[in-house]
Amino acid sequence: MGRIGFLNRLIRQKTTTRNLFHFGKAKGDTGKYEQIVSTGLVSPERCVPEEIEKPAYFFKNLPPGNTLGTPEIKTKDQIDAMRLSGRLAAKILRECGKLATVGRTTDQIDAFAHERILESKAYPSPLRYAGFPKSICTSINNIACHGIPDDRQLANGDIINIDVTVFFNGYHGDCSETFLVGDVDERGSFLVEATKYCLDQCISLCAPGVEFNEIGKFIDRYCDEHDLASIAAFIGHGIGSYFHGPPEILHYYNEFPGKMQPGMTFTIEPILSLGGADIAVLEDGWTAISLDGARSAQFEHTILITETGTEILTRDR
């Protein structure tokens, strides 16, 4: 989940030389797939036992966290706690991915994730965050992100991003992956593979002293080379005891200042499209779809900047 701070960036973007949506519409074949044009039936909110530690937004409707400001430098104890939350999120995500099969509904995947997270004595972070009604996000085909699990059955040839975040021992761990459902066409498979590689390369750039904007600059070049577009409306973000905080990780060319320092933790989560970069949000206030109907894929990790490089906290090992 990474749309926080978007309006602030739109205002600040006026001071830069590149336009936020400079990628425009990519040319070429977008492949064969079932386009999502409306949302399905969303089941009632799932219960959370009293003994599960909950974030403040569970008890009171709060706005999204602010991603502007000075990034937090984590202590050793905080980092150790985030290793646990990140590892749990990655484990749940891997298990959810096995359920991304033809005929299964995203609501069923949400129910599974909800129960597995509770069994682990953790809280599903998306639930009630700024009013989000479910425990994970499930985004299919032309849904860019923040898809709400519902009663639609997964179809042969779908691609689906599953976004899992857990709140465990007071800290959030956040990750996502795009999975292939059944027999996915060549263009869809290319998109998923290319997006995963893009995230891996972004992570490899990170180290103490590196400018945050190197991530966006790389994504810009990568998309130009592969005839893709970055859906730049959504960002990576700082994370810790808070779900979203500074720094902002922008997935498009930018020259905003800021350097990585040891002890910083944040997500990188590019969304790449076979079509254009423009999106619209449906009436539910969350589901973001591509305006041109093209498919997109997303991969996400929570990372730690170490003294010598990076550590992926959301790696299931």
Short mmCIF file of C-alpha atoms in Angstrom, two decimals:
data_model
loop_
_atom_site.label_atom_id
_atom_site.label_comp_id
_atom_site.label_asym_id
_atom_site.label_seq_id
_atom_site.Cartn_x
_atom_site.Cartn_y
_atom_site.Cartn_z
CA MET A 1 0.00 0.00 0.00
CA GLY A 2 1.80 3.11 -1.16
CA ARG A 3 -0.33 6.05 -2.27
CA ILE A 4 0.49 8.23 0.73
CA GLY A 5 1.85 11.73 0.09
CA PHE A 6 0.76 11.77 -3.58
CA LEU A 7 -0.93 15.20 -3.45
CA ASN A 8 2.11 16.67 -1.71
CA ARG A 9 4.33 15.34 -4.50
CA LEU A 10 2.06 16.74 -7.19
CA ILE A 11 2.60 20.18 -5.70
CA ARG A 12 6.37 19.78 -5.25
CA GLN A 13 6.75 18.25 -8.71
CA LYS A 14 6.26 21.71 -10.24
CA THR A 15 9.82 22.54 -9.21
CA THR A 16 11.35 19.71 -11.24
CA THR A 17 12.08 19.43 -14.93
CA ARG A 18 10.26 16.15 -15.55
CA ASN A 19 6.51 15.57 -15.57
CA LEU A 20 5.08 13.05 -13.12
CA PHE A 21 3.44 11.03 -15.89
CA HIS A 22 6.20 11.52 -18.45
CA PHE A 23 6.22 7.84 -19.35
CA GLY A 24 3.00 8.21 -21.33
CA LYS A 25 1.45 5.31 -23.17
CA ALA A 26 3.65 2.45 -24.26
CA LYS A 27 3.13 1.15 -27.79
CA GLY A 28 2.67 -2.48 -28.74
CA ASP A 29 0.79 -5.65 -27.87
CA THR A 30 -0.71 -5.77 -24.36
CA GLY A 31 -1.67 -9.44 -24.68
CA LYS A 32 -4.81 -11.46 -23.97
CA TYR A 33 -6.55 -11.31 -20.59
CA GLU A 34 -9.86 -10.64 -18.87
CA GLN A 35 -10.17 -6.94 -18.09
CA ILE A 36 -11.58 -6.00 -14.68
CA VAL A 37 -14.20 -3.27 -15.09
CA SER A 38 -16.03 -3.41 -11.74
CA THR A 39 -15.61 -4.82 -8.26
CA GLY A 40 -17.39 -7.87 -6.90
CA LEU A 41 -19.15 -8.63 -3.63
CA VAL A 42 -17.05 -7.85 -0.56
CA SER A 43 -17.74 -9.98 2.51
CA PRO A 44 -18.16 -8.51 6.02
CA GLU A 45 -15.10 -7.53 8.06
CA ARG A 46 -13.33 -10.46 9.67
CA CYS A 47 -12.95 -10.56 13.45
CA VAL A 48 -9.70 -10.06 15.35
CA PRO A 49 -9.42 -11.62 18.84
CA GLU A 50 -8.98 -9.32 21.81
CA GLU A 51 -5.57 -10.74 22.70
CA ILE A 52 -3.98 -9.77 19.35
CA GLU A 53 -1.93 -6.56 19.58
CA LYS A 54 -3.53 -3.97 17.31
CA PRO A 55 -2.34 -0.69 15.79
CA ALA A 56 -4.05 2.55 16.85
CA TYR A 57 -6.11 2.78 13.65
CA PHE A 58 -8.01 -0.37 14.61
CA PHE A 59 -9.74 1.55 17.40
CA LYS A 60 -10.23 4.90 15.67
CA ASN A 61 -10.60 5.88 12.02
CA LEU A 62 -7.32 7.63 11.26
CA PRO A 63 -5.95 9.17 8.04
CA PRO A 64 -3.02 7.55 6.22
CA GLY A 65 0.42 8.07 7.72
CA ASN A 66 2.52 11.04 6.62
CA THR A 67 5.47 10.10 4.42
CA LEU A 68 7.09 13.55 4.51
CA GLY A 69 9.84 14.40 6.97
CA THR A 70 13.08 12.93 8.29
CA PRO A 71 13.46 9.13 8.06
CA GLU A 72 13.83 7.25 11.31
CA ILE A 73 17.14 5.53 12.07
CA LYS A 74 16.29 2.21 13.70
CA THR A 75 18.04 0.86 16.78
CA LYS A 76 19.33 -2.70 16.96
CA ASP A 77 16.24 -3.77 18.94
CA GLN A 78 13.93 -2.18 16.38
CA ILE A 79 15.77 -3.88 13.53
CA ASP A 80 15.57 -7.24 15.26
CA ALA A 81 11.81 -6.77 15.68
CA MET A 82 11.41 -5.80 12.03
CA ARG A 83 13.28 -8.91 10.94
CA LEU A 84 10.58 -10.95 12.66
CA SER A 85 7.64 -9.02 11.17
CA GLY A 86 9.21 -9.02 7.71
CA ARG A 87 9.92 -12.73 7.78
CA LEU A 88 6.36 -13.48 8.87
CA ALA A 89 4.90 -11.30 6.09
CA ALA A 90 7.04 -13.11 3.53
CA LYS A 91 5.96 -16.50 4.82
CA ILE A 92 2.26 -15.61 4.65
CA LEU A 93 2.73 -14.17 1.15
CA ARG A 94 4.39 -17.36 -0.07
CA GLU A 95 1.50 -19.43 1.31
CA CYS A 96 -1.08 -17.12 -0.27
CA GLY A 97 0.66 -17.42 -3.62
CA LYS A 98 0.03 -21.16 -3.62
CA LEU A 99 -3.71 -20.39 -3.49
CA ALA A 100 -3.65 -18.24 -6.64
CA THR A 101 -5.29 -20.92 -8.75
CA VAL A 102 -8.11 -21.03 -11.29
CA GLY A 103 -11.55 -20.95 -9.65
CA ARG A 104 -10.47 -19.64 -6.25
CA THR A 105 -11.81 -16.27 -5.12
CA THR A 106 -9.67 -13.47 -3.74
CA ASP A 107 -12.00 -13.43 -0.71
CA GLN A 108 -10.95 -17.02 0.00
CA ILE A 109 -7.29 -15.99 -0.18
CA ASP A 110 -8.02 -13.10 2.18
CA ALA A 111 -9.76 -15.46 4.63
CA PHE A 112 -6.75 -17.78 4.57
CA ALA A 113 -4.28 -14.94 5.11
CA HIS A 114 -6.37 -13.47 7.92
CA GLU A 115 -6.44 -16.74 9.84
CA ARG A 116 -2.76 -17.50 9.27
CA ILE A 117 -1.75 -14.05 10.49
CA LEU A 118 -3.89 -14.38 13.62
CA GLU A 119 -2.50 -17.87 14.28
CA SER A 120 0.95 -16.25 14.27
CA LYS A 121 -0.20 -13.78 16.97
CA ALA A 122 0.03 -10.91 14.50
CA TYR A 123 -2.43 -8.37 13.05
CA PRO A 124 -3.21 -7.95 9.31
CA SER A 125 -2.01 -4.37 8.81
CA PRO A 126 -4.33 -3.32 5.93
CA LEU A 127 -7.48 -4.06 7.96
CA ARG A 128 -9.08 -0.71 8.92
CA TYR A 129 -6.03 1.24 7.71
CA ALA A 130 -7.59 4.51 6.48
CA GLY A 131 -10.80 2.49 6.20
CA PHE A 132 -9.53 -0.43 4.10
CA PRO A 133 -12.00 -3.30 4.69
CA LYS A 134 -9.85 -6.41 4.21
CA SER A 135 -6.67 -8.06 5.49
CA ILE A 136 -4.66 -8.14 2.24
CA CYS A 137 -4.76 -6.43 -1.15
CA THR A 138 -5.42 -8.50 -4.28
CA SER A 139 -4.94 -6.74 -7.63
CA ILE A 140 -5.79 -8.62 -10.83
CA ASN A 141 -4.72 -7.83 -14.41
CA ASN A 142 -5.52 -4.14 -15.06
CA ILE A 143 -5.94 -3.33 -11.35
CA ALA A 144 -2.71 -1.51 -10.55
CA CYS A 145 -2.91 -1.88 -6.77
CA HIS A 146 -5.10 -1.77 -3.64
CA GLY A 147 -7.63 -4.24 -5.02
CA ILE A 148 -10.14 -5.31 -2.38
CA PRO A 149 -10.65 -9.10 -2.11
CA ASP A 150 -14.12 -10.11 -3.33
CA ASP A 151 -16.13 -13.00 -4.77
CA ARG A 152 -14.65 -12.99 -8.30
CA GLN A 153 -13.11 -16.34 -9.19
CA LEU A 154 -9.60 -16.27 -10.59
CA ALA A 155 -9.60 -17.09 -14.29
CA ASN A 156 -7.10 -18.99 -16.40
CA GLY A 157 -4.56 -16.46 -17.67
CA ASP A 158 -4.94 -13.93 -14.84
CA ILE A 159 -2.01 -12.30 -13.14
CA ILE A 160 -2.60 -11.29 -9.53
CA ASN A 161 -0.60 -9.19 -7.13
CA ILE A 162 -1.02 -10.22 -3.50
CA ASP A 163 0.12 -7.59 -0.99
CA VAL A 164 0.67 -8.80 2.58
CA THR A 165 1.57 -6.63 5.56
CA VAL A 166 1.61 -7.81 9.17
CA PHE A 167 1.84 -5.93 12.47
CA PHE A 168 3.85 -8.17 14.78
CA ASN A 169 5.38 -7.28 18.14
CA GLY A 170 4.74 -3.61 17.42
CA TYR A 171 6.28 -3.43 13.92
CA HIS A 172 5.01 -3.76 10.35
CA GLY A 173 6.50 -5.98 7.63
CA ASP A 174 5.29 -5.27 4.07
CA CYS A 175 5.77 -7.23 0.83
CA SER A 176 3.98 -8.20 -2.36
CA GLU A 177 4.40 -10.41 -5.39
CA THR A 178 2.58 -10.93 -8.69
CA PHE A 179 1.59 -14.54 -9.41
CA LEU A 180 0.60 -16.30 -12.63
CA VAL A 181 -2.79 -18.06 -12.64
CA GLY A 182 -2.95 -21.04 -14.99
CA ASP A 183 -1.68 -20.46 -18.51
CA VAL A 184 -0.63 -16.82 -18.81
CA ASP A 185 0.11 -15.41 -22.26
CA GLU A 186 3.61 -14.39 -23.34
CA ARG A 187 3.12 -10.65 -22.76
CA GLY A 188 1.76 -11.19 -19.26
CA SER A 189 4.60 -13.53 -18.34
CA PHE A 190 7.12 -11.01 -19.70
CA LEU A 191 5.54 -8.23 -17.63
CA VAL A 192 5.74 -10.21 -14.39
CA GLU A 193 9.31 -11.33 -14.97
CA ALA A 194 10.43 -7.83 -15.98
CA THR A 195 8.86 -6.23 -12.93
CA LYS A 196 10.50 -8.68 -10.55
CA TYR A 197 13.87 -8.05 -12.17
CA CYS A 198 13.30 -4.30 -11.90
CA LEU A 199 12.73 -4.54 -8.14
CA ASP A 200 15.80 -6.74 -7.70
CA GLN A 201 17.93 -4.20 -9.55
CA CYS A 202 16.50 -1.31 -7.51
CA ILE A 203 17.45 -3.10 -4.29
CA SER A 204 20.96 -3.76 -5.60
CA LEU A 205 21.46 0.01 -6.01
CA CYS A 206 20.81 0.72 -2.34
CA ALA A 207 23.65 1.42 0.11
CA PRO A 208 24.71 4.10 2.58
CA GLY A 209 25.18 7.48 0.88
CA VAL A 210 23.13 6.61 -2.22
CA GLU A 211 20.51 9.19 -3.22
CA PHE A 212 16.94 7.93 -2.99
CA ASN A 213 16.29 9.35 -6.46
CA GLU A 214 18.65 6.78 -7.99
CA ILE A 215 15.79 4.29 -7.66
CA GLY A 216 13.41 6.38 -9.75
CA LYS A 217 16.08 7.21 -12.29
CA PHE A 218 16.83 3.53 -12.80
CA ILE A 219 13.13 2.68 -13.21
CA ASP A 220 12.85 5.47 -15.80
CA ARG A 221 15.68 4.00 -17.89
CA TYR A 222 14.46 0.44 -17.42
CA CYS A 223 10.95 1.26 -18.63
CA ASP A 224 12.28 3.13 -21.66
CA GLU A 225 14.43 0.13 -22.60
CA HIS A 226 11.62 -2.42 -22.19
CA ASP A 227 8.66 -0.44 -23.60
CA LEU A 228 6.94 -0.34 -20.20
CA ALA A 229 5.45 2.43 -18.09
CA SER A 230 5.83 3.04 -14.38
CA ILE A 231 2.58 3.80 -12.56
CA ALA A 232 4.17 6.65 -10.67
CA ALA A 233 1.15 7.61 -8.56
CA PHE A 234 2.12 5.00 -5.98
CA ILE A 235 5.28 5.04 -3.91
CA GLY A 236 7.51 3.09 -1.60
CA HIS A 237 7.67 4.36 1.95
CA GLY A 238 9.37 4.24 5.30
CA ILE A 239 8.05 1.62 7.67
CA GLY A 240 8.48 0.55 11.28
CA SER A 241 6.10 0.86 14.22
CA TYR A 242 4.15 2.97 11.69
CA PHE A 243 2.73 1.54 8.45
CA HIS A 244 3.77 4.50 6.28
CA GLY A 245 6.36 7.18 7.04
CA PRO A 246 9.38 8.88 5.50
CA PRO A 247 11.27 8.48 3.25
CA GLU A 248 9.21 8.54 0.06
CA ILE A 249 10.55 6.16 -2.58
CA LEU A 250 9.45 7.55 -5.94
CA HIS A 251 9.24 5.14 -8.85
CA TYR A 252 9.83 7.76 -11.56
CA TYR A 253 12.60 10.14 -12.60
CA ASN A 254 13.07 12.80 -9.93
CA GLU A 255 15.75 14.97 -8.40
CA PHE A 256 14.39 15.27 -4.89
CA PRO A 257 17.21 15.31 -2.30
CA GLY A 258 17.86 12.71 0.38
CA LYS A 259 20.42 9.98 1.02
CA MET A 260 20.18 6.48 2.43
CA GLN A 261 21.72 5.95 5.86
CA PRO A 262 22.39 2.82 7.91
CA GLY A 263 19.38 1.94 10.04
CA MET A 264 16.76 3.22 7.59
CA THR A 265 13.97 0.81 6.64
CA PHE A 266 11.66 1.36 3.68
CA THR A 267 9.79 -0.41 0.92
CA ILE A 268 10.49 -0.40 -2.80
CA GLU A 269 7.41 -1.43 -4.80
CA PRO A 270 7.38 -0.49 -8.50
CA ILE A 271 4.22 -1.06 -10.54
CA LEU A 272 5.03 -1.53 -14.23
CA SER A 273 2.45 -1.48 -17.01
CA LEU A 274 2.27 -2.77 -20.57
CA GLY A 275 0.24 0.33 -21.39
CA GLY A 276 0.15 3.84 -19.98
CA ALA A 277 0.83 5.27 -16.53
CA ASP A 278 -2.53 6.93 -15.84
CA ILE A 279 -4.92 5.39 -13.32
CA ALA A 280 -8.38 5.98 -11.88
CA VAL A 281 -9.70 4.95 -8.47
CA LEU A 282 -13.07 3.20 -8.38
CA GLU A 283 -15.97 4.20 -6.15
CA ASP A 284 -14.75 2.02 -3.29
CA GLY A 285 -11.98 4.59 -2.79
CA TRP A 286 -9.17 2.05 -3.11
CA THR A 287 -9.20 -0.06 -6.29
CA ALA A 288 -6.84 1.65 -8.77
CA ILE A 289 -7.31 0.62 -12.40
CA SER A 290 -5.37 1.61 -15.51
CA LEU A 291 -7.22 4.12 -17.67
CA ASP A 292 -6.29 2.28 -20.85
CA GLY A 293 -7.16 -1.17 -19.45
CA ALA A 294 -3.59 -2.47 -19.73
CA ARG A 295 -2.21 -4.98 -17.25
CA SER A 296 0.36 -4.09 -14.61
CA ALA A 297 2.51 -6.08 -12.22
CA GLN A 298 4.06 -5.18 -8.87
CA PHE A 299 6.71 -6.60 -6.57
CA GLU A 300 7.63 -5.22 -3.15
CA HIS A 301 10.15 -5.79 -0.39
CA THR A 302 10.91 -4.09 2.90
CA ILE A 303 14.63 -3.41 3.09
CA LEU A 304 17.15 -2.25 5.68
CA ILE A 305 20.13 -0.08 4.85
CA THR A 306 23.15 -1.63 6.59
CA GLU A 307 26.69 -0.30 7.09
CA THR A 308 27.79 -1.99 3.87
CA GLY A 309 24.67 -2.33 1.71
CA THR A 310 21.18 -3.71 2.19
CA GLU A 311 19.28 -6.49 3.90
CA ILE A 312 15.93 -7.69 2.57
CA LEU A 313 13.72 -8.01 5.64
CA THR A 314 10.80 -9.61 3.81
CA ARG A 315 12.60 -12.71 2.67
CA ASP A 316 11.14 -16.04 3.79
CA ARG A 317 14.06 -18.09 5.05
#
